[in-house]
Amino acid sequence: MEEPRLRREDILAIVRGLDFFGGEDCWITSGAALVLYGVKEAPRDVDLICTRELADRLEARGLPFTRDGLDGTRIFTLNQQVEVLEDWETEEVVEHLGLRTASLLSVRRQKEALGREKDWADIARIDEFLGRKPSMIRLEAPRLILRDYIPADEEEYYQLKSDPGTMRRYQRDIMVHSREESAREFAQVLADAKKPDRTFYFLRVEDKESGRQLGSAGYTVAGRTPVGKLVHAGYFYFPAFWGQGYGTEAMREIIRFAFEEDGVYRLSTGCLAENQGSRRIMEKCGMIKEAERPGWTWHEGEMKTRLEYRLLREEYEKLRQG
């Protein structure tokens, strides 16, 4: 059975009923704070932050606690609804609805530091509430979620980019060969996503139900013009998921995002002529074949033909209109 969620009035009643809440050594954070600000509807519990001094007093009372594995700070579990976290960094605490509460931007920074998928979902809610452009791309297709990478994805990023079946056949030039190489590349991916002029838009593709990573799809910005961005698209998946329509489903959503949300004017991509699966993805997405280049690239001991496809904004509009 799913745990009951707490409404704003529930949170206010719970916090006001705590005999240690009321001074300057304890404040509300996380999902409960977002509910009080009107950003989120209802969390399952209430997270509070306390100073070290208050944590000492709570421990002296005999309240049960565990220690965080990273820095040993105490986490007190009062009941199924309330946790008190010792000394979690908060840049600003304000008075809200008569209660000390981490400011909205402070909650956002805390969640950015945690970097879990559910935290990025909350960050997107905060940004929407503040009227900001979302800081994280998260797209949906019928069976898939396509989203920016987050710090917790580092190991799975390595597994995908180093997988022989995924990379060696047609993606050797972007394959990584060690965890160290992957870590450097992954750090660059995360850093680029925070730039206002980001150039890397390759997203993690995952199964909507299980959250399992299937592959990656997206584009890089090759140029910028007065009429829009010029981008080069691509995609790669674990072989276990080839031939099931995931590539086409993901690419259709990438194309929609590019032209409808990201100011792209021209999207191009290509593949070796023998790569029938990739050709089908491009053609099913309505892309236009504009070049066939015989003897274009050396691959597996011989020169092979490359095909080039494109889609312009006006061509995409015609496709959308039927």
mmCIF file of C-alpha atoms in Angstrom:
data_model
loop_
_atom_site.group_PDB
_atom_site.id
_atom_site.type_symbol
_atom_site.label_atom_id
_atom_site.label_comp_id
_atom_site.label_asym_id
_atom_site.label_seq_id
_atom_site.Cartn_x
_atom_site.Cartn_y
_atom_site.Cartn_z
ATOM 1 C CA MET A 1 0.000 0.000 0.000
ATOM 2 C CA GLU A 2 1.329 3.444 -0.927
ATOM 3 C CA GLU A 3 2.223 5.690 1.999
ATOM 4 C CA PRO A 4 -0.267 8.525 2.570
ATOM 5 C CA ARG A 5 0.869 11.921 1.354
ATOM 6 C CA LEU A 6 0.892 15.026 3.507
ATOM 7 C CA ARG A 7 -0.995 18.180 2.595
ATOM 8 C CA ARG A 8 0.079 21.663 3.600
ATOM 9 C CA GLU A 9 -2.163 21.681 6.664
ATOM 10 C CA ASP A 10 -0.742 18.302 7.726
ATOM 11 C CA ILE A 11 2.819 19.616 7.522
ATOM 12 C CA LEU A 12 1.959 22.749 9.498
ATOM 13 C CA ALA A 13 0.268 20.688 12.213
ATOM 14 C CA ILE A 14 3.156 18.213 12.457
ATOM 15 C CA VAL A 15 5.867 20.860 12.694
ATOM 16 C CA ARG A 16 3.973 23.076 15.106
ATOM 17 C CA GLY A 17 3.466 20.057 17.340
ATOM 18 C CA LEU A 18 7.210 19.470 17.803
ATOM 19 C CA ASP A 19 8.407 20.849 21.127
ATOM 20 C CA PHE A 20 11.960 21.489 19.850
ATOM 21 C CA PHE A 21 10.889 23.446 16.758
ATOM 22 C CA GLY A 22 10.604 27.205 17.149
ATOM 23 C CA GLY A 23 14.041 28.653 17.759
ATOM 24 C CA GLU A 24 16.824 29.285 15.271
ATOM 25 C CA ASP A 25 18.308 25.807 15.476
ATOM 26 C CA CYS A 26 15.789 23.917 13.312
ATOM 27 C CA TRP A 27 14.076 24.539 9.971
ATOM 28 C CA ILE A 28 12.011 22.835 7.238
ATOM 29 C CA THR A 29 13.563 21.684 3.968
ATOM 30 C CA SER A 30 13.110 19.407 0.941
ATOM 31 C CA GLY A 31 9.646 18.261 -0.189
ATOM 32 C CA ALA A 32 7.829 19.703 2.825
ATOM 33 C CA ALA A 33 9.329 23.123 2.091
ATOM 34 C CA LEU A 34 8.277 22.862 -1.542
ATOM 35 C CA VAL A 35 4.702 22.131 -0.464
ATOM 36 C CA LEU A 36 4.670 25.168 1.825
ATOM 37 C CA TYR A 37 5.912 27.357 -1.038
ATOM 38 C CA GLY A 38 3.252 25.938 -3.361
ATOM 39 C CA VAL A 39 5.743 24.251 -5.710
ATOM 40 C CA LYS A 40 4.707 20.669 -4.982
ATOM 41 C CA GLU A 41 1.438 19.094 -3.929
ATOM 42 C CA ALA A 42 2.262 16.601 -1.198
ATOM 43 C CA PRO A 43 5.318 14.714 0.115
ATOM 44 C CA ARG A 44 5.273 11.456 2.079
ATOM 45 C CA ASP A 45 7.251 12.858 5.006
ATOM 46 C CA VAL A 46 8.687 15.993 6.582
ATOM 47 C CA ASP A 47 12.437 16.645 6.478
ATOM 48 C CA LEU A 48 13.902 19.068 8.995
ATOM 49 C CA ILE A 49 17.448 20.321 9.439
ATOM 50 C CA CYS A 50 18.922 21.062 12.840
ATOM 51 C CA THR A 51 22.150 22.499 14.177
ATOM 52 C CA ARG A 52 24.761 20.316 15.830
ATOM 53 C CA GLU A 53 23.774 21.703 19.207
ATOM 54 C CA LEU A 54 20.161 20.644 18.792
ATOM 55 C CA ALA A 55 21.302 17.242 17.532
ATOM 56 C CA ASP A 56 23.237 16.819 20.782
ATOM 57 C CA ARG A 57 20.090 17.584 22.779
ATOM 58 C CA LEU A 58 17.982 15.188 20.703
ATOM 59 C CA GLU A 59 20.555 12.435 21.203
ATOM 60 C CA ALA A 60 20.598 13.145 24.962
ATOM 61 C CA ARG A 61 16.819 12.602 24.954
ATOM 62 C CA GLY A 62 17.397 9.135 23.609
ATOM 63 C CA LEU A 63 15.879 9.726 20.171
ATOM 64 C CA PRO A 64 17.000 7.000 17.722
ATOM 65 C CA PHE A 65 19.359 8.031 14.939
ATOM 66 C CA THR A 66 21.635 6.694 12.246
ATOM 67 C CA ARG A 67 24.828 8.238 10.943
ATOM 68 C CA ASP A 68 25.301 9.333 7.366
ATOM 69 C CA GLY A 69 27.869 7.143 5.658
ATOM 70 C CA LEU A 70 29.815 10.033 4.151
ATOM 71 C CA ASP A 71 30.421 12.443 7.014
ATOM 72 C CA GLY A 72 28.909 10.749 10.058
ATOM 73 C CA THR A 73 26.229 13.377 10.695
ATOM 74 C CA ARG A 74 23.157 12.201 12.580
ATOM 75 C CA ILE A 75 19.751 11.510 11.068
ATOM 76 C CA PHE A 76 16.979 11.260 13.650
ATOM 77 C CA THR A 77 13.809 9.355 12.787
ATOM 78 C CA LEU A 78 11.052 10.664 15.042
ATOM 79 C CA ASN A 79 8.367 8.526 13.389
ATOM 80 C CA GLN A 80 7.279 7.468 9.897
ATOM 81 C CA GLN A 81 6.517 11.077 9.031
ATOM 82 C CA VAL A 82 9.447 13.111 10.406
ATOM 83 C CA GLU A 83 13.226 12.983 9.962
ATOM 84 C CA VAL A 84 15.688 15.499 11.383
ATOM 85 C CA LEU A 85 19.020 15.839 9.587
ATOM 86 C CA GLU A 86 21.987 17.305 11.418
ATOM 87 C CA ASP A 87 23.788 20.312 9.972
ATOM 88 C CA TRP A 88 22.856 19.906 6.295
ATOM 89 C CA GLU A 89 24.253 22.957 4.540
ATOM 90 C CA THR A 90 21.574 25.601 3.948
ATOM 91 C CA GLU A 91 22.535 28.924 2.418
ATOM 92 C CA GLU A 92 19.467 30.833 3.543
ATOM 93 C CA VAL A 93 16.669 30.257 6.056
ATOM 94 C CA VAL A 94 13.584 32.471 5.971
ATOM 95 C CA GLU A 95 10.340 32.877 7.894
ATOM 96 C CA HIS A 96 7.482 31.380 5.861
ATOM 97 C CA LEU A 97 3.948 30.825 7.161
ATOM 98 C CA GLY A 98 5.347 31.546 10.597
ATOM 99 C CA LEU A 99 7.892 28.719 10.391
ATOM 100 C CA ARG A 100 11.642 28.735 9.736
ATOM 101 C CA THR A 101 12.093 27.258 6.268
ATOM 102 C CA ALA A 102 15.012 26.841 3.869
ATOM 103 C CA SER A 103 14.599 29.370 1.066
ATOM 104 C CA LEU A 104 13.426 28.056 -2.278
ATOM 105 C CA LEU A 105 16.815 28.616 -3.910
ATOM 106 C CA SER A 106 18.526 26.906 -0.967
ATOM 107 C CA VAL A 107 16.319 23.842 -1.408
ATOM 108 C CA ARG A 108 17.179 23.896 -5.103
ATOM 109 C CA ARG A 109 20.911 23.927 -4.371
ATOM 110 C CA GLN A 110 20.545 21.087 -1.871
ATOM 111 C CA LYS A 111 18.739 19.001 -4.452
ATOM 112 C CA GLU A 112 21.305 19.820 -7.113
ATOM 113 C CA ALA A 113 24.024 18.582 -4.754
ATOM 114 C CA LEU A 114 22.139 15.305 -4.180
ATOM 115 C CA GLY A 115 21.691 14.837 -7.911
ATOM 116 C CA ARG A 116 19.201 11.965 -7.891
ATOM 117 C CA GLU A 117 16.565 11.759 -10.609
ATOM 118 C CA LYS A 118 13.772 12.664 -8.186
ATOM 119 C CA ASP A 119 15.801 15.710 -7.109
ATOM 120 C CA TRP A 120 16.141 16.879 -10.712
ATOM 121 C CA ALA A 121 12.387 16.456 -11.111
ATOM 122 C CA ASP A 122 11.926 18.784 -8.119
ATOM 123 C CA ILE A 123 14.475 21.222 -9.559
ATOM 124 C CA ALA A 124 12.403 21.352 -12.754
ATOM 125 C CA ARG A 125 9.305 22.159 -10.651
ATOM 126 C CA ILE A 126 11.182 24.937 -8.836
ATOM 127 C CA ASP A 127 12.428 26.440 -12.088
ATOM 128 C CA GLU A 128 8.940 26.341 -13.588
ATOM 129 C CA PHE A 129 7.543 27.985 -10.433
ATOM 130 C CA LEU A 130 10.174 30.731 -10.671
ATOM 131 C CA GLY A 131 9.570 31.209 -14.386
ATOM 132 C CA ARG A 132 13.025 29.976 -15.279
ATOM 133 C CA LYS A 133 13.993 27.938 -18.297
ATOM 134 C CA PRO A 134 14.219 24.319 -17.049
ATOM 135 C CA SER A 135 17.756 23.410 -16.044
ATOM 136 C CA MET A 136 17.339 19.771 -17.021
ATOM 137 C CA ILE A 137 15.915 18.330 -20.203
ATOM 138 C CA ARG A 138 13.405 15.564 -19.593
ATOM 139 C CA LEU A 139 11.325 14.279 -22.506
ATOM 140 C CA GLU A 140 8.716 11.542 -22.754
ATOM 141 C CA ALA A 141 7.884 9.138 -25.543
ATOM 142 C CA PRO A 142 5.244 6.379 -25.344
ATOM 143 C CA ARG A 143 7.614 3.826 -23.780
ATOM 144 C CA LEU A 144 10.611 5.967 -22.960
ATOM 145 C CA ILE A 145 12.063 8.757 -20.855
ATOM 146 C CA LEU A 146 14.844 10.815 -22.435
ATOM 147 C CA ARG A 147 16.686 13.036 -19.986
ATOM 148 C CA ASP A 148 19.933 14.782 -19.224
ATOM 149 C CA TYR A 149 22.531 12.760 -17.417
ATOM 150 C CA ILE A 150 22.894 13.296 -13.682
ATOM 151 C CA PRO A 151 25.878 12.450 -11.414
ATOM 152 C CA ALA A 152 24.301 9.151 -10.338
ATOM 153 C CA ASP A 153 24.470 7.924 -13.960
ATOM 154 C CA GLU A 154 28.275 7.835 -14.153
ATOM 155 C CA GLU A 155 28.690 4.052 -13.914
ATOM 156 C CA GLU A 156 25.886 3.332 -16.400
ATOM 157 C CA TYR A 157 27.350 5.927 -18.781
ATOM 158 C CA TYR A 158 30.616 3.972 -18.692
ATOM 159 C CA GLN A 159 28.803 0.663 -19.241
ATOM 160 C CA LEU A 160 27.088 2.044 -22.351
ATOM 161 C CA LYS A 161 30.076 3.848 -23.865
ATOM 162 C CA SER A 162 32.442 0.906 -23.317
ATOM 163 C CA ASP A 163 30.094 -1.897 -24.400
ATOM 164 C CA PRO A 164 31.662 -3.787 -27.341
ATOM 165 C CA GLY A 165 28.327 -4.697 -28.896
ATOM 166 C CA THR A 166 27.088 -1.119 -28.744
ATOM 167 C CA MET A 167 30.174 0.752 -29.834
ATOM 168 C CA ARG A 168 32.636 -1.350 -31.799
ATOM 169 C CA ARG A 169 30.496 -2.011 -34.867
ATOM 170 C CA TYR A 170 29.649 1.554 -35.876
ATOM 171 C CA GLN A 171 30.646 3.858 -32.999
ATOM 172 C CA ARG A 172 34.347 3.146 -32.505
ATOM 173 C CA ASP A 173 35.279 6.810 -32.724
ATOM 174 C CA ILE A 174 33.298 7.673 -29.568
ATOM 175 C CA MET A 175 33.913 4.494 -27.579
ATOM 176 C CA VAL A 176 35.665 4.844 -24.213
ATOM 177 C CA HIS A 177 38.275 2.321 -23.144
ATOM 178 C CA SER A 178 38.649 2.861 -19.396
ATOM 179 C CA ARG A 179 36.737 4.142 -16.401
ATOM 180 C CA GLU A 180 39.193 7.030 -16.161
ATOM 181 C CA GLU A 181 38.517 8.109 -19.748
ATOM 182 C CA SER A 182 34.783 7.742 -19.176
ATOM 183 C CA ALA A 183 34.916 9.781 -15.945
ATOM 184 C CA ARG A 184 36.651 12.669 -17.712
ATOM 185 C CA GLU A 185 34.147 12.600 -20.549
ATOM 186 C CA PHE A 186 31.184 12.320 -18.179
ATOM 187 C CA ALA A 187 32.385 15.338 -16.157
ATOM 188 C CA GLN A 188 32.477 17.343 -19.393
ATOM 189 C CA VAL A 189 28.936 16.211 -20.249
ATOM 190 C CA LEU A 190 27.610 17.402 -16.873
ATOM 191 C CA ALA A 191 29.507 20.701 -17.100
ATOM 192 C CA ASP A 192 28.298 21.416 -20.647
ATOM 193 C CA ALA A 193 24.665 20.864 -19.628
ATOM 194 C CA LYS A 194 24.930 23.794 -17.201
ATOM 195 C CA LYS A 195 26.198 26.267 -19.815
ATOM 196 C CA PRO A 196 23.766 28.773 -21.330
ATOM 197 C CA ASP A 197 25.319 28.015 -24.745
ATOM 198 C CA ARG A 198 25.542 24.250 -24.295
ATOM 199 C CA THR A 199 26.560 22.218 -27.310
ATOM 200 C CA PHE A 200 25.968 18.608 -26.145
ATOM 201 C CA TYR A 201 22.361 17.409 -26.171
ATOM 202 C CA PHE A 202 22.798 13.649 -25.993
ATOM 203 C CA LEU A 203 20.278 12.280 -23.506
ATOM 204 C CA ARG A 204 20.021 9.068 -21.544
ATOM 205 C CA VAL A 205 17.256 6.878 -23.023
ATOM 206 C CA GLU A 206 15.535 4.688 -20.442
ATOM 207 C CA ASP A 207 12.533 2.408 -20.218
ATOM 208 C CA LYS A 208 9.638 4.347 -18.711
ATOM 209 C CA GLU A 209 8.451 1.505 -16.478
ATOM 210 C CA SER A 210 11.700 0.006 -15.187
ATOM 211 C CA GLY A 211 14.079 2.977 -15.475
ATOM 212 C CA ARG A 212 16.601 0.711 -17.205
ATOM 213 C CA GLN A 213 19.060 2.450 -19.520
ATOM 214 C CA LEU A 214 18.584 1.395 -23.132
ATOM 215 C CA GLY A 215 21.008 3.746 -24.834
ATOM 216 C CA SER A 216 21.559 7.389 -25.715
ATOM 217 C CA ALA A 217 20.208 9.728 -28.383
ATOM 218 C CA GLY A 218 20.500 13.404 -29.197
ATOM 219 C CA TYR A 219 22.659 15.886 -31.046
ATOM 220 C CA THR A 220 25.596 18.249 -30.853
ATOM 221 C CA VAL A 221 25.496 21.871 -31.981
ATOM 222 C CA ALA A 222 27.770 22.314 -34.997
ATOM 223 C CA GLY A 223 26.914 25.967 -35.659
ATOM 224 C CA ARG A 224 24.613 28.853 -34.833
ATOM 225 C CA THR A 225 22.956 31.133 -37.386
ATOM 226 C CA PRO A 226 20.426 33.982 -37.265
ATOM 227 C CA VAL A 227 17.685 31.489 -38.188
ATOM 228 C CA GLY A 228 18.644 28.792 -35.691
ATOM 229 C CA LYS A 229 21.085 26.100 -34.634
ATOM 230 C CA LEU A 230 22.735 23.626 -36.997
ATOM 231 C CA VAL A 231 23.006 20.268 -35.241
ATOM 232 C CA HIS A 232 24.322 16.780 -35.937
ATOM 233 C CA ALA A 233 22.258 13.964 -34.443
ATOM 234 C CA GLY A 234 23.063 10.413 -33.448
ATOM 235 C CA TYR A 235 22.006 7.472 -31.313
ATOM 236 C CA PHE A 236 23.400 4.216 -29.947
ATOM 237 C CA TYR A 237 21.772 1.397 -27.955
ATOM 238 C CA PHE A 238 22.696 -1.841 -26.262
ATOM 239 C CA PRO A 239 22.231 -4.629 -28.858
ATOM 240 C CA ALA A 240 19.586 -6.290 -26.659
ATOM 241 C CA PHE A 241 17.237 -3.411 -27.554
ATOM 242 C CA TRP A 242 17.834 -3.249 -31.309
ATOM 243 C CA GLY A 243 14.931 -3.932 -33.635
ATOM 244 C CA GLN A 244 12.175 -3.087 -31.138
ATOM 245 C CA GLY A 245 11.306 0.413 -32.307
ATOM 246 C CA TYR A 246 13.013 2.215 -29.412
ATOM 247 C CA GLY A 247 15.427 4.066 -31.692
ATOM 248 C CA THR A 248 12.655 5.466 -33.871
ATOM 249 C CA GLU A 249 10.519 6.402 -30.866
ATOM 250 C CA ALA A 250 13.384 8.247 -29.206
ATOM 251 C CA MET A 251 14.533 9.980 -32.391
ATOM 252 C CA ARG A 252 11.046 11.291 -33.134
ATOM 253 C CA GLU A 253 10.976 12.954 -29.712
ATOM 254 C CA ILE A 254 14.507 14.333 -30.176
ATOM 255 C CA ILE A 255 13.442 15.869 -33.492
ATOM 256 C CA ARG A 256 10.297 17.352 -31.948
ATOM 257 C CA PHE A 257 12.300 18.901 -29.107
ATOM 258 C CA ALA A 258 14.954 20.243 -31.473
ATOM 259 C CA PHE A 259 12.541 22.121 -33.725
ATOM 260 C CA GLU A 260 9.785 23.021 -31.266
ATOM 261 C CA GLU A 261 11.759 23.852 -28.116
ATOM 262 C CA ASP A 262 15.445 24.325 -28.874
ATOM 263 C CA GLY A 263 15.551 26.676 -31.842
ATOM 264 C CA VAL A 264 17.131 24.221 -34.275
ATOM 265 C CA TYR A 265 16.997 25.102 -37.977
ATOM 266 C CA ARG A 266 18.822 22.147 -39.543
ATOM 267 C CA LEU A 267 19.275 18.637 -38.131
ATOM 268 C CA SER A 268 21.552 16.244 -39.975
ATOM 269 C CA THR A 269 22.921 12.764 -39.425
ATOM 270 C CA GLY A 270 24.137 9.769 -41.380
ATOM 271 C CA CYS A 271 25.276 6.174 -41.322
ATOM 272 C CA LEU A 272 27.073 3.542 -43.356
ATOM 273 C CA ALA A 273 24.876 2.239 -46.161
ATOM 274 C CA GLU A 274 25.063 -1.278 -44.705
ATOM 275 C CA ASN A 275 23.603 -0.143 -41.362
ATOM 276 C CA GLN A 276 20.006 -0.998 -42.181
ATOM 277 C CA GLY A 277 18.698 -0.376 -38.664
ATOM 278 C CA SER A 278 20.010 3.167 -38.567
ATOM 279 C CA ARG A 279 18.704 3.878 -42.072
ATOM 280 C CA ARG A 280 15.231 2.752 -41.043
ATOM 281 C CA ILE A 281 15.229 5.045 -38.004
ATOM 282 C CA MET A 282 16.061 8.102 -40.118
ATOM 283 C CA GLU A 283 13.548 7.248 -42.816
ATOM 284 C CA LYS A 284 10.728 6.445 -40.373
ATOM 285 C CA CYS A 285 11.341 9.831 -38.746
ATOM 286 C CA GLY A 286 10.804 11.567 -42.087
ATOM 287 C CA MET A 287 14.402 12.586 -42.647
ATOM 288 C CA ILE A 288 15.462 13.280 -46.217
ATOM 289 C CA LYS A 289 18.357 11.487 -47.863
ATOM 290 C CA GLU A 290 20.553 14.147 -49.413
ATOM 291 C CA ALA A 291 23.809 12.357 -50.210
ATOM 292 C CA GLU A 292 25.293 8.946 -50.911
ATOM 293 C CA ARG A 293 29.074 8.942 -50.656
ATOM 294 C CA PRO A 294 30.709 5.805 -52.151
ATOM 295 C CA GLY A 295 34.114 4.861 -50.812
ATOM 296 C CA TRP A 296 33.739 7.497 -48.104
ATOM 297 C CA THR A 297 35.206 5.849 -45.004
ATOM 298 C CA TRP A 298 37.521 3.008 -44.042
ATOM 299 C CA HIS A 299 35.655 0.471 -41.920
ATOM 300 C CA GLU A 300 36.418 -3.152 -41.023
ATOM 301 C CA GLY A 301 39.204 -3.427 -43.580
ATOM 302 C CA GLU A 302 37.528 -1.780 -46.566
ATOM 303 C CA MET A 303 36.214 1.507 -47.911
ATOM 304 C CA LYS A 304 32.470 1.852 -47.430
ATOM 305 C CA THR A 305 29.599 4.044 -48.574
ATOM 306 C CA ARG A 306 28.093 6.620 -46.227
ATOM 307 C CA LEU A 307 24.562 8.014 -46.446
ATOM 308 C CA GLU A 308 23.658 11.518 -45.248
ATOM 309 C CA TYR A 309 20.185 12.619 -44.106
ATOM 310 C CA ARG A 310 18.741 15.977 -43.097
ATOM 311 C CA LEU A 311 15.651 17.742 -41.850
ATOM 312 C CA LEU A 312 15.091 21.506 -42.014
ATOM 313 C CA ARG A 313 12.628 23.375 -39.838
ATOM 314 C CA GLU A 314 10.214 23.980 -42.723
ATOM 315 C CA GLU A 315 10.427 20.315 -43.709
ATOM 316 C CA TYR A 316 9.634 19.329 -40.140
ATOM 317 C CA GLU A 317 6.618 21.651 -40.134
ATOM 318 C CA LYS A 318 5.278 19.942 -43.267
ATOM 319 C CA LEU A 319 5.690 16.560 -41.613
ATOM 320 C CA ARG A 320 3.885 17.738 -38.502
ATOM 321 C CA GLN A 321 0.971 19.112 -40.484
ATOM 322 C CA GLY A 322 0.514 15.789 -42.204
#
